[in-house]
Amino acid sequence: MEPQVTIKVRENGPLLITGPVKLFDHLGNEFTIPAGKETIGLCRCGQSKNRPFCDGAHKQCGFLAAEIAVKPS
Ligand code: FES
């Protein structure tokens, strides 16, 4: 069984991706993910100085996002 990747949407924050992933830019260049780092945060607010990674700037810029997954009935 392959290791599972999970993506969590943080309330008013980044996407937290846990699992064995590779991340590429639009030209196919791979971003370096530090060895041993199991979770990465991808910026959703657009204010990070280290995009595509979250650097915590969402806390200061007032980023609001209200996505909620609808539970199956
Ligand atoms: S979501 Fe954290 S810096 Fe943008």
Short mmCIF file of C-alpha atoms and ligand atoms in Angstrom, two decimals:
data_model
loop_
_atom_site.label_atom_id
_atom_site.label_comp_id
_atom_site.label_asym_id
_atom_site.label_seq_id
_atom_site.Cartn_x
_atom_site.Cartn_y
_atom_site.Cartn_z
CA MET A 1 0.00 0.00 0.00
CA GLU A 2 1.37 3.42 -0.98
CA PRO A 3 1.79 6.10 1.68
CA GLN A 4 -1.20 8.39 1.83
CA VAL A 5 -1.11 12.10 1.11
CA THR A 6 -3.50 14.31 3.03
CA ILE A 7 -4.35 17.95 2.40
CA LYS A 8 -5.93 20.00 5.13
CA VAL A 9 -7.45 23.42 4.56
CA ARG A 10 -6.53 25.58 7.54
CA GLU A 11 -9.14 28.08 8.60
CA ASN A 12 -7.96 31.43 7.20
CA GLY A 13 -4.56 29.90 6.54
CA PRO A 14 -2.53 27.65 4.26
CA LEU A 15 -3.10 24.25 2.74
CA LEU A 16 -1.22 21.74 4.87
CA ILE A 17 0.04 18.84 2.83
CA THR A 18 1.30 15.77 4.62
CA GLY A 19 2.84 12.84 2.84
CA PRO A 20 5.38 12.02 0.18
CA VAL A 21 4.84 14.81 -2.36
CA LYS A 22 6.91 16.65 -4.91
CA LEU A 23 6.13 20.26 -5.74
CA PHE A 24 6.85 21.87 -9.11
CA ASP A 25 6.54 25.36 -10.53
CA HIS A 26 4.78 26.15 -13.79
CA LEU A 27 7.97 25.39 -15.74
CA GLY A 28 8.44 21.98 -14.19
CA ASN A 29 11.21 23.01 -11.80
CA GLU A 30 11.03 21.22 -8.49
CA PHE A 31 10.86 23.15 -5.24
CA THR A 32 13.18 21.90 -2.53
CA ILE A 33 11.37 20.47 0.44
CA PRO A 34 13.68 20.05 3.42
CA ALA A 35 14.60 16.44 4.06
CA GLY A 36 12.54 14.86 6.78
CA LYS A 37 9.82 17.51 6.59
CA GLU A 38 6.56 15.60 6.64
CA THR A 39 4.17 18.53 6.30
CA ILE A 40 4.37 21.61 4.10
CA GLY A 41 2.08 24.63 4.10
CA LEU A 42 1.12 26.22 0.80
CA CYS A 43 0.12 29.87 0.88
CA ARG A 44 -3.46 30.76 -0.03
CA CYS A 45 -3.41 34.42 0.96
CA GLY A 46 -0.81 35.58 -1.58
CA GLN A 47 1.17 37.54 1.02
CA SER A 48 3.96 35.06 1.78
CA LYS A 49 7.49 36.20 0.98
CA ASN A 50 8.40 32.55 0.48
CA ARG A 51 5.73 31.48 -2.01
CA PRO A 52 4.44 28.99 -2.69
CA PHE A 53 5.12 28.17 0.95
CA CYS A 54 3.27 29.78 3.82
CA ASP A 55 5.43 31.98 6.03
CA GLY A 56 2.71 32.99 8.48
CA ALA A 57 1.90 36.31 6.76
CA HIS A 58 -1.78 35.32 6.59
CA LYS A 59 -2.01 36.10 10.31
CA GLN A 60 -1.11 39.75 9.76
CA CYS A 61 -2.95 40.46 6.50
CA GLY A 62 -6.44 39.57 7.68
CA PHE A 63 -6.86 36.74 5.19
CA LEU A 64 -10.36 35.30 5.39
CA ALA A 65 -11.48 32.11 3.73
CA ALA A 66 -14.65 30.26 4.50
CA GLU A 67 -14.42 26.98 2.63
CA ILE A 68 -16.24 24.22 4.45
CA ALA A 69 -16.51 20.64 3.22
CA VAL A 70 -20.12 19.52 3.13
CA LYS A 71 -20.61 16.32 5.10
CA PRO A 72 -22.41 13.59 3.19
CA SER A 73 -25.91 13.06 4.51
S1 FES B 1 -1.48 31.37 3.80
FE1 FES B 1 0.13 31.68 5.19
S2 FES B 1 1.30 33.24 4.32
FE2 FES B 1 -0.33 32.97 2.94
#
